[in-house]
GROMACS .gro file of C-alpha atoms in nm:
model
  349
    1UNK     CA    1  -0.419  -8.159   2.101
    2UNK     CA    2  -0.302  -8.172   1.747
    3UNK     CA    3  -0.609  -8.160   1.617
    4UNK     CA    4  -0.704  -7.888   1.785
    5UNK     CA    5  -0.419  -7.676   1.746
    6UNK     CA    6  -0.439  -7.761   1.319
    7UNK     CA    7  -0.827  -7.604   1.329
    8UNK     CA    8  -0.721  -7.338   1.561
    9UNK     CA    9  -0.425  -7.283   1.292
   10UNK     CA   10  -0.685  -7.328   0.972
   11UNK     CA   11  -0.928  -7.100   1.163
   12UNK     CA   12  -0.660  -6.816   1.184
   13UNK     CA   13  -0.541  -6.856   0.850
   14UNK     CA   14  -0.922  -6.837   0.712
   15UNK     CA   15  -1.003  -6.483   0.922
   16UNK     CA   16  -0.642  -6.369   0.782
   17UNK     CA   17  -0.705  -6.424   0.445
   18UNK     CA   18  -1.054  -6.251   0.466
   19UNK     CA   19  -0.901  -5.960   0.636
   20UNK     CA   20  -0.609  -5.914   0.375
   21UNK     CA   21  -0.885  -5.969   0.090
   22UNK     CA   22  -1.054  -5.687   0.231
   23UNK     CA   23  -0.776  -5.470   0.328
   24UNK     CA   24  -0.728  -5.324  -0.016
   25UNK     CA   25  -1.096  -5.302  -0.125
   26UNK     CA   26  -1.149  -5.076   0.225
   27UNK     CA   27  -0.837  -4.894   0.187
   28UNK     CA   28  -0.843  -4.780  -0.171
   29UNK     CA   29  -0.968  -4.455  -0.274
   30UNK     CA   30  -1.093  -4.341  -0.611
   31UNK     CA   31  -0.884  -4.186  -0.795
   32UNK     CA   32  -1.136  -3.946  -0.867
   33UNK     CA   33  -1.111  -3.690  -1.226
   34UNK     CA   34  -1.175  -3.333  -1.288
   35UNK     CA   35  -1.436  -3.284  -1.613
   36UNK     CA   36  -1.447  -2.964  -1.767
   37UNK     CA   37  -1.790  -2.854  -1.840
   38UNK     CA   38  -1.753  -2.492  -1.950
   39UNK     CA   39  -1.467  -2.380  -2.181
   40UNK     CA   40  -1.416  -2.180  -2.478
   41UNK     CA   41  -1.209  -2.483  -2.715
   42UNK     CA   42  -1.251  -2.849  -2.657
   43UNK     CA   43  -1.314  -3.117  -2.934
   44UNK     CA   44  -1.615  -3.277  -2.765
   45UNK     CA   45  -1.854  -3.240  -3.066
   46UNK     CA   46  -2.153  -3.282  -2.816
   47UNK     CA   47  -2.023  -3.024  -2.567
   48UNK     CA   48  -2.132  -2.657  -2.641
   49UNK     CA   49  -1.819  -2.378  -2.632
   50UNK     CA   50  -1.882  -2.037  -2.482
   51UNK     CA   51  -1.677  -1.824  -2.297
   52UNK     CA   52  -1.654  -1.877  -1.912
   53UNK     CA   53  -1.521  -2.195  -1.685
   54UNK     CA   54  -1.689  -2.524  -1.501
   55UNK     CA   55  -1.543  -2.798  -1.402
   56UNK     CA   56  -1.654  -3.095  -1.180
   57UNK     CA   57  -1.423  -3.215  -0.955
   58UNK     CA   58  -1.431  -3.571  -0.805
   59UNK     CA   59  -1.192  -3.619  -0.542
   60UNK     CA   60  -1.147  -3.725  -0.178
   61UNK     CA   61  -1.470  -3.853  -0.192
   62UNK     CA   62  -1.593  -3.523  -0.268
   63UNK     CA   63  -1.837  -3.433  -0.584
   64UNK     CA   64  -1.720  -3.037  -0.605
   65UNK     CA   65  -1.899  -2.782  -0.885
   66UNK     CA   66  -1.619  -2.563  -0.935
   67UNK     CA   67  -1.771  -2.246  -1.097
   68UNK     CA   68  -2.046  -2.201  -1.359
   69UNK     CA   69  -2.028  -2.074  -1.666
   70UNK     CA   70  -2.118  -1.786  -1.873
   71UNK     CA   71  -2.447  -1.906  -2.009
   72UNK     CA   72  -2.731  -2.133  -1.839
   73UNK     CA   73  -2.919  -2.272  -2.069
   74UNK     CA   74  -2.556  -2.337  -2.234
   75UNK     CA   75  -2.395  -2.503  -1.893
   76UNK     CA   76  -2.725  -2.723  -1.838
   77UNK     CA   77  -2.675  -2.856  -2.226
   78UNK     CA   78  -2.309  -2.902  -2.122
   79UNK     CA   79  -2.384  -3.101  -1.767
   80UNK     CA   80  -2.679  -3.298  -1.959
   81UNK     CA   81  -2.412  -3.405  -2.246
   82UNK     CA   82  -2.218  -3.534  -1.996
   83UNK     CA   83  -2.470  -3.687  -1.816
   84UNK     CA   84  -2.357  -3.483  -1.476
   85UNK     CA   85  -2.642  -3.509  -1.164
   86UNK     CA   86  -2.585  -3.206  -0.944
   87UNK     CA   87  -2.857  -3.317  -0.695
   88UNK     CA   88  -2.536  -3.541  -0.603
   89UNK     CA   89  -2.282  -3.282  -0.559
   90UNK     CA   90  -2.155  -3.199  -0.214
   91UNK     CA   91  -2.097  -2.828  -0.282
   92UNK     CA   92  -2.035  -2.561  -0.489
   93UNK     CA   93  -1.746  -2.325  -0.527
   94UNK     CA   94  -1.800  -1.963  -0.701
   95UNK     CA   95  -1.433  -1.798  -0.740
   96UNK     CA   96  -1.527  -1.479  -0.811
   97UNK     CA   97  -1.829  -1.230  -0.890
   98UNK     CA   98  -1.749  -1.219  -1.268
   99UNK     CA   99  -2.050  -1.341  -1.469
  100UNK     CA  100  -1.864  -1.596  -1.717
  101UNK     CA  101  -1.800  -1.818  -1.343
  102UNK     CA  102  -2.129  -1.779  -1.186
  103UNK     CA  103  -2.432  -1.759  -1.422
  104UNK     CA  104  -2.481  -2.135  -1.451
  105UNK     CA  105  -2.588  -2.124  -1.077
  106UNK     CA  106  -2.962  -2.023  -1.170
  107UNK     CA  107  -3.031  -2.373  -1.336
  108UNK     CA  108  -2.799  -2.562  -1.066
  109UNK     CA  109  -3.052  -2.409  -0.763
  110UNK     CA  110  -3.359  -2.511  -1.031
  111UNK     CA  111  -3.252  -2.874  -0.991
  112UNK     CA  112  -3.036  -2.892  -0.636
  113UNK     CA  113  -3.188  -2.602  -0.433
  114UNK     CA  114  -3.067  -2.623  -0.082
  115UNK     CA  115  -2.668  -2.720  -0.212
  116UNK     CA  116  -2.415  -2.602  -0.023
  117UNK     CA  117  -2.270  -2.256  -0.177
  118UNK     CA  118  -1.910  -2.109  -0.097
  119UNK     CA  119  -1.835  -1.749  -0.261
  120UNK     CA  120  -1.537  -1.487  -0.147
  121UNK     CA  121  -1.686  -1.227   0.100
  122UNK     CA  122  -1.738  -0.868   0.013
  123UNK     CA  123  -1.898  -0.546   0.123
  124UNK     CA  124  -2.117  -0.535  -0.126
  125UNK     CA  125  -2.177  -0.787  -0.389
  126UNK     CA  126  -2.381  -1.028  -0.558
  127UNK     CA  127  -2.335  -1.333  -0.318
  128UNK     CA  128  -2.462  -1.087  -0.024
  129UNK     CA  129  -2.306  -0.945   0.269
  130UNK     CA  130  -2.319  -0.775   0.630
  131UNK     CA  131  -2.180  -0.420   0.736
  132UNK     CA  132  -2.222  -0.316   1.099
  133UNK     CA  133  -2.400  -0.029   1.104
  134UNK     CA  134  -2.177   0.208   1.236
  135UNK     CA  135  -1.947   0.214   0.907
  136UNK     CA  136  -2.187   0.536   0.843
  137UNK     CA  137  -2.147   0.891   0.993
  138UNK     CA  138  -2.463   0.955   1.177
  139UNK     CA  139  -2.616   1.326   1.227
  140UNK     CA  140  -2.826   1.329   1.528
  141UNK     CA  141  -2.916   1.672   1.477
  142UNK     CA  142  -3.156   1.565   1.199
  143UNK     CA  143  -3.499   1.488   1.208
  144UNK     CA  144  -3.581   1.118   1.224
  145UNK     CA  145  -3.723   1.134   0.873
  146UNK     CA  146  -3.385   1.229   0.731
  147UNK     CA  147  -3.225   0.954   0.939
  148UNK     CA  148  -3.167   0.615   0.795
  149UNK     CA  149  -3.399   0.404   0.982
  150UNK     CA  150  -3.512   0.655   1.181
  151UNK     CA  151  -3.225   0.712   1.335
  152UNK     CA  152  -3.251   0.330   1.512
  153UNK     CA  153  -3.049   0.118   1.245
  154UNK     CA  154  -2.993  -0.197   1.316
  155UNK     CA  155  -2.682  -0.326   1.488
  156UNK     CA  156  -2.585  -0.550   1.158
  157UNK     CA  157  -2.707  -0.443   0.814
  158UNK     CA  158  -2.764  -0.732   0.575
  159UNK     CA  159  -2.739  -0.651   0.220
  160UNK     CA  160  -2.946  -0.904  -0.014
  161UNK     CA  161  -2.808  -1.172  -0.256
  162UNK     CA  162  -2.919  -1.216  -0.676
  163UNK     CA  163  -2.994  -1.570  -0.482
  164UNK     CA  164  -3.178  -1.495  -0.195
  165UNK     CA  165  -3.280  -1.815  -0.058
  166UNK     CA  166  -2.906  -2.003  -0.211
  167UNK     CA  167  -2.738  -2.138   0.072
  168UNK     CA  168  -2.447  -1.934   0.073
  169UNK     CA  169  -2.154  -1.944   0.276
  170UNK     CA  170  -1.881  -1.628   0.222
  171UNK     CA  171  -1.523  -1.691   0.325
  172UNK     CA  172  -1.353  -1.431   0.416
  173UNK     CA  173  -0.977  -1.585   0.437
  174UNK     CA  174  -0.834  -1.914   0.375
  175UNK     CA  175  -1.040  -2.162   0.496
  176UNK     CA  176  -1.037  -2.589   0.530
  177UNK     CA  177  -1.362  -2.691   0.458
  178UNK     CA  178  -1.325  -3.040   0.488
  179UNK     CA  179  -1.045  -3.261   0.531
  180UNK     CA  180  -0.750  -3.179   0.322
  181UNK     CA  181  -0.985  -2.967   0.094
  182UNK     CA  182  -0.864  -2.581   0.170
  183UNK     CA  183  -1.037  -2.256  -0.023
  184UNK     CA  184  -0.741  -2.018  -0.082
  185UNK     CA  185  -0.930  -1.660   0.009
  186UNK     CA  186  -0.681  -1.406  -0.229
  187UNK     CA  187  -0.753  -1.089  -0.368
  188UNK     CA  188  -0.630  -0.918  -0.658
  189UNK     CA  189  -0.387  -0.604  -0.694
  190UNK     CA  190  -0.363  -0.589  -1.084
  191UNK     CA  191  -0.531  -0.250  -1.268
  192UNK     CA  192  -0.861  -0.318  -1.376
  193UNK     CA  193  -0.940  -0.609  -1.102
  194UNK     CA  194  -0.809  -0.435  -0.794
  195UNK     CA  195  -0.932  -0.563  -0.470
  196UNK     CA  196  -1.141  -0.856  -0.627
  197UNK     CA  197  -1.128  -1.103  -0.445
  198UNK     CA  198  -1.116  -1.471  -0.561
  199UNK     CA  199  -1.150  -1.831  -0.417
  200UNK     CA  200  -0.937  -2.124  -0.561
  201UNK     CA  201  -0.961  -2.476  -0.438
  202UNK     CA  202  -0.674  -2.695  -0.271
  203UNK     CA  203  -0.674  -3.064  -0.275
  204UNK     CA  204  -0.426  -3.174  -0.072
  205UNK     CA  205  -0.393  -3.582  -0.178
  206UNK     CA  206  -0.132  -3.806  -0.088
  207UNK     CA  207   0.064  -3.712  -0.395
  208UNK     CA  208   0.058  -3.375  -0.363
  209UNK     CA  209  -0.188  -3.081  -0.368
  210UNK     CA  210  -0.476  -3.056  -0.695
  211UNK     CA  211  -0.500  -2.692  -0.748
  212UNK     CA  212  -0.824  -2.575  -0.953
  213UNK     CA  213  -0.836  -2.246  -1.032
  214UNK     CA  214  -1.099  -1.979  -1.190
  215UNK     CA  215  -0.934  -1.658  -1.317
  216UNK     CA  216  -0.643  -1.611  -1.132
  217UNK     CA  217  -0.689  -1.229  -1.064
  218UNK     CA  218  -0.437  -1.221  -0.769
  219UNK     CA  219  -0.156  -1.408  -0.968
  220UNK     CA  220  -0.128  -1.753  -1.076
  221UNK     CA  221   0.192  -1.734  -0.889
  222UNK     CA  222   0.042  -1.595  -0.537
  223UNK     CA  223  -0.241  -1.833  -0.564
  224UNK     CA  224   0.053  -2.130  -0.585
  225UNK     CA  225   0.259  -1.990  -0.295
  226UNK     CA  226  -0.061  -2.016  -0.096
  227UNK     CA  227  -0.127  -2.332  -0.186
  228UNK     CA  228   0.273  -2.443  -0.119
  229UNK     CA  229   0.165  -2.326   0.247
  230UNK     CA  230  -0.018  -2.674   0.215
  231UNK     CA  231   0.205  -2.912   0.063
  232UNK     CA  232   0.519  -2.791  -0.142
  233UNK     CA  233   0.420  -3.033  -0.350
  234UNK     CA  234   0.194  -2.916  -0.598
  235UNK     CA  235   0.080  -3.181  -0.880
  236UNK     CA  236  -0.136  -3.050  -1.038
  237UNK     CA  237  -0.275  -2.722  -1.169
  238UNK     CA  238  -0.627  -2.717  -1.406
  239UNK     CA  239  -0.786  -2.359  -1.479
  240UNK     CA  240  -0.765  -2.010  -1.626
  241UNK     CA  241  -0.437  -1.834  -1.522
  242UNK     CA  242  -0.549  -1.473  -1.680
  243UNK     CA  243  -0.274  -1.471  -1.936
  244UNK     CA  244  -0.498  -1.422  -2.213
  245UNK     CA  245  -0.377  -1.040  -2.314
  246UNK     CA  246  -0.035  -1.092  -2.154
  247UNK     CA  247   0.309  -1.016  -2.345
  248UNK     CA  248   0.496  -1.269  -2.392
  249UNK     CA  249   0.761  -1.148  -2.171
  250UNK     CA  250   0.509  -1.178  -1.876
  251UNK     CA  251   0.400  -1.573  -2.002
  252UNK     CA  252   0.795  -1.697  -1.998
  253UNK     CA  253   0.829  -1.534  -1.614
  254UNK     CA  254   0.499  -1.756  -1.501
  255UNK     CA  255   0.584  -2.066  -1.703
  256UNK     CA  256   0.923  -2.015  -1.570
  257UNK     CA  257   0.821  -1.985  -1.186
  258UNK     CA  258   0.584  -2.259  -1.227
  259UNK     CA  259   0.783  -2.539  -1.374
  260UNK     CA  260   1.130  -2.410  -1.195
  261UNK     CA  261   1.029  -2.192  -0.907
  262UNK     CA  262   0.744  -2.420  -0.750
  263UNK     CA  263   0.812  -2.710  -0.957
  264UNK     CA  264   0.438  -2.797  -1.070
  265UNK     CA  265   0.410  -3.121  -1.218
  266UNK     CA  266   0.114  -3.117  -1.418
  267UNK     CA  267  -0.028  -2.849  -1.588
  268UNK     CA  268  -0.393  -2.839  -1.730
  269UNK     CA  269  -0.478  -2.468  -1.834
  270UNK     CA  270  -0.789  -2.287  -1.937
  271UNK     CA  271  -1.028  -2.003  -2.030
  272UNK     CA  272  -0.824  -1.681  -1.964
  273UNK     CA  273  -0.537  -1.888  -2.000
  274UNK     CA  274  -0.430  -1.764  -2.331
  275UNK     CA  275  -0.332  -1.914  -2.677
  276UNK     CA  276   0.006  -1.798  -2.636
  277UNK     CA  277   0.047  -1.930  -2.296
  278UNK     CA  278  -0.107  -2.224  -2.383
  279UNK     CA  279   0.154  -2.245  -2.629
  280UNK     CA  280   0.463  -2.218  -2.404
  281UNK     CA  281   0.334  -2.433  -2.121
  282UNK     CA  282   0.299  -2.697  -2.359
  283UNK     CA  283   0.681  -2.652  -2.477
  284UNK     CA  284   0.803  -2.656  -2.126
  285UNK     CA  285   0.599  -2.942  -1.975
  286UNK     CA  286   0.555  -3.167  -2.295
  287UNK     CA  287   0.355  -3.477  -2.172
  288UNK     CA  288   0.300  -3.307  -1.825
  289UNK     CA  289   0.062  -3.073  -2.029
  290UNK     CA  290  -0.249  -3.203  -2.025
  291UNK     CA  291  -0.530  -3.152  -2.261
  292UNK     CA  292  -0.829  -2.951  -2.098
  293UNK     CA  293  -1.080  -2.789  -2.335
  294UNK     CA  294  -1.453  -2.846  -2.248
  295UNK     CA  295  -1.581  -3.213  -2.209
  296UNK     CA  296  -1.199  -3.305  -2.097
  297UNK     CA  297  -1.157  -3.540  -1.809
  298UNK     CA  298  -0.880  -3.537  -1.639
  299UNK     CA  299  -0.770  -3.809  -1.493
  300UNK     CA  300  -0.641  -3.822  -1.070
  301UNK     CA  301  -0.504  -4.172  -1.023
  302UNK     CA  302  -0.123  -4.241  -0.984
  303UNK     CA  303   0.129  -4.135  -1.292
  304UNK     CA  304  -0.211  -3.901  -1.473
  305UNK     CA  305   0.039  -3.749  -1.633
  306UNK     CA  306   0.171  -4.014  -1.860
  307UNK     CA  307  -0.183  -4.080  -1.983
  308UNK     CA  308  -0.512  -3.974  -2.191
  309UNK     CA  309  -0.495  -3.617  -2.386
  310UNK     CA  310  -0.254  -3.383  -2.391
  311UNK     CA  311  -0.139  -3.087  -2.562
  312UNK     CA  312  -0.088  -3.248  -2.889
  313UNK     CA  313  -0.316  -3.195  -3.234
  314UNK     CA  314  -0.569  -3.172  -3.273
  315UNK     CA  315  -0.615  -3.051  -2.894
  316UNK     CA  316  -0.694  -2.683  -3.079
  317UNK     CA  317  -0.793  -2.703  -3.420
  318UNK     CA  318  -0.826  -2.395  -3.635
  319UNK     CA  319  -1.193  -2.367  -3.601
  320UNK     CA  320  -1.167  -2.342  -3.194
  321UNK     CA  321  -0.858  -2.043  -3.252
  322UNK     CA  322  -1.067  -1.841  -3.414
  323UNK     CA  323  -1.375  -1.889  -3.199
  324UNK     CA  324  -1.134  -1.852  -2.897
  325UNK     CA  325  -0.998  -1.513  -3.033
  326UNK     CA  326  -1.313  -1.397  -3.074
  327UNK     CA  327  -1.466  -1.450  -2.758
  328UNK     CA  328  -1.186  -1.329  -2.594
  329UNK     CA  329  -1.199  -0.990  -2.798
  330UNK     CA  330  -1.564  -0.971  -2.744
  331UNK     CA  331  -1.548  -1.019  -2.360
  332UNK     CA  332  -1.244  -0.801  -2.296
  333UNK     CA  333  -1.410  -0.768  -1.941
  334UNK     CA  334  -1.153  -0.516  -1.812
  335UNK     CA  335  -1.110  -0.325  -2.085
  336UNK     CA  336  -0.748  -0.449  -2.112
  337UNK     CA  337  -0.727  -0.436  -2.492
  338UNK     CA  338  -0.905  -0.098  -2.525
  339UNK     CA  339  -0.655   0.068  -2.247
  340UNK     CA  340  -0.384  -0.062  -2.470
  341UNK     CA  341  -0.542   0.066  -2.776
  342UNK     CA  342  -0.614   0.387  -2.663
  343UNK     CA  343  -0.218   0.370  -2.541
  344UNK     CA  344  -0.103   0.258  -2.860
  345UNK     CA  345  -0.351   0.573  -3.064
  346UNK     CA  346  -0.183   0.848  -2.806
  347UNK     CA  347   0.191   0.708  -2.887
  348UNK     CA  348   0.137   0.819  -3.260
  349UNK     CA  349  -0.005   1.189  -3.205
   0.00000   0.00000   0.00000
């Protein structure tokens, strides 16, 4: 009996051992990173600097293009420098219709065809859409040549996509599309972007929710709120917060609501960001700021925020401000700065 009960014992204690050896090699998760492949700054010498926003975003075991750039044959030299495969990515996000997100997506469909596409739905618009027909006064008193469709439309009219064989989803409203990985379906009220709409992505991890943004034409702070509805735990924000032409009355309100109101943890801003925004984020989150300019990687794993790049020189060195500045006066895509010119000429007559 007591040798059979020891090999019973040593028997246990082997399949125990195997089990806890495993345990943490099953369990674990990779940390996962989000690299910036289309920005306007960055000190990657072998990334290419255009106006517009990319990132890649590994996380949850999820390979996410978020956005595409301004430029294709610029984003493909950008995704070849950093040696990105997008026949591997699970999908693709498009925030909004604006070109300097979206025109990458020709040379992403060249090389990953059938990938999974979600854009914000609209009546009309590039990424397609579907009206019932009866949106339109009808005349039945005309002839049926005078009639659209004869006077026989059909019950749904579909209205064609600048990718017309892209498999492309629209979302309409907030939306999970896989688990714990939420589009946030906004639209925008601000003068010059009114009723845009505009997708941001929602990670919500164990240690709060990864917010990756595109333009923020709602509101940086709306777009948080919706995510809060999540998690109120938001740890980390990486994108363009369209601060670029803002006063600088407007930037200390956001920063403010940000790192007080919602308590962000980590901050990792952007394209329309702004240089002066960029500026007082970094002042209020000091090593919470993290470094983001194109070929950035931004690390996901437990305390990111203590570690790699930040905010700190040379993260923009004088040769990046003035090709920033210049891009964003050349793009001006609203006609912001011209409204407040033409404002500013009518004040002196």
């Amino acid at each position: 009996m007591g040798l059979r009960a020891n090999l019973f014992l040593a028997g246990a204690l082997a399949v125990t051992a195997v089990l806890v050896a495993a345990t943490p090699i099953a369990a674990a998760e990779p940390a996962g990173q989000i690299t910036i492949l289309y920005d306007a700054f960055g000190t990657d010498a072998a990334m290419k600097k255009d106006w517009g926003f990319s990132a890649l975003v590994e996380i949850s075991g999820k390979r996410i293009l978020f956005d595409t750039g301004n430029d294709p044959d610029i984003f493909a030299a950008n995704v070849k420098a950093k040696n990105i495969d997008l026949t591997s990515i699970d999908f693709v996000v498009l925030s909004h219709r604006h070109s300097d997100h979206m025109a990458g997506l020709n040379h992403v469909l060249s090389v990953n065809p059938t990938v999974k596409i979600y854009a914000p739905k609209e009546g009309f618009g590039v990424f397609g859409a579907s009206l019932p027909s009866s949106f339109y006064r009808k005349d039945e008193s005309l002839p049926p040549g005078m009639r659209y469709y004869g006077g026989k439309p059909p019950e749904v009219m579909k209205f064609g996509s600048a990718w017309q064989r892209a498999n492309i989803e629209l979302v309409d409203k907030t939306t999970e599309i896989a688990p714990g990985i939420t589009l946030l379906a906004l639209v925008s009220d601000a003068p010059g972007t009114r009723e845009l709409k505009e997708l941001s992505l929602a990670v919500n991890t164990a240690d709060g929710v990864v917010l990756v943004v595109g333009c923020s034409h709602p509101g940086i702070e709306k777009i948080v709120e919706a995510a809060t509805a999540i998690n109120p735990k938001i740890r980390l924000i990486a994108g363009g917060f369209h601060l670029v032409v803002a006063p600088d009355e407007a930037i200390a309100r956001t920063v403010a609501t940000l790192k007080d109101t919602f308590k962000v943890e980590s901050i990792a801003p952007g394209h329309c960001t702004g240089e002066p925004t960029f500026a007082a984020l970094k002042q209020a989150y000091g090593d919470r700021y993290l470094y983001a300019g194109v070929g950035t990687s931004l690390p996901l794993g437990p305390g990111m925020g203590s570690v790699g790049r930040r905010g700190e020189g040379p993260a923009i060195q004088q040769d990046d401000l003035a090709t920033y500045r210049k891009l964003a006066h050349r793009e001006d895509p609203f006609g912001i700065l011209k409204a407040r010119n033409l404002r500013s000429g009518l004040s002196r007559l």
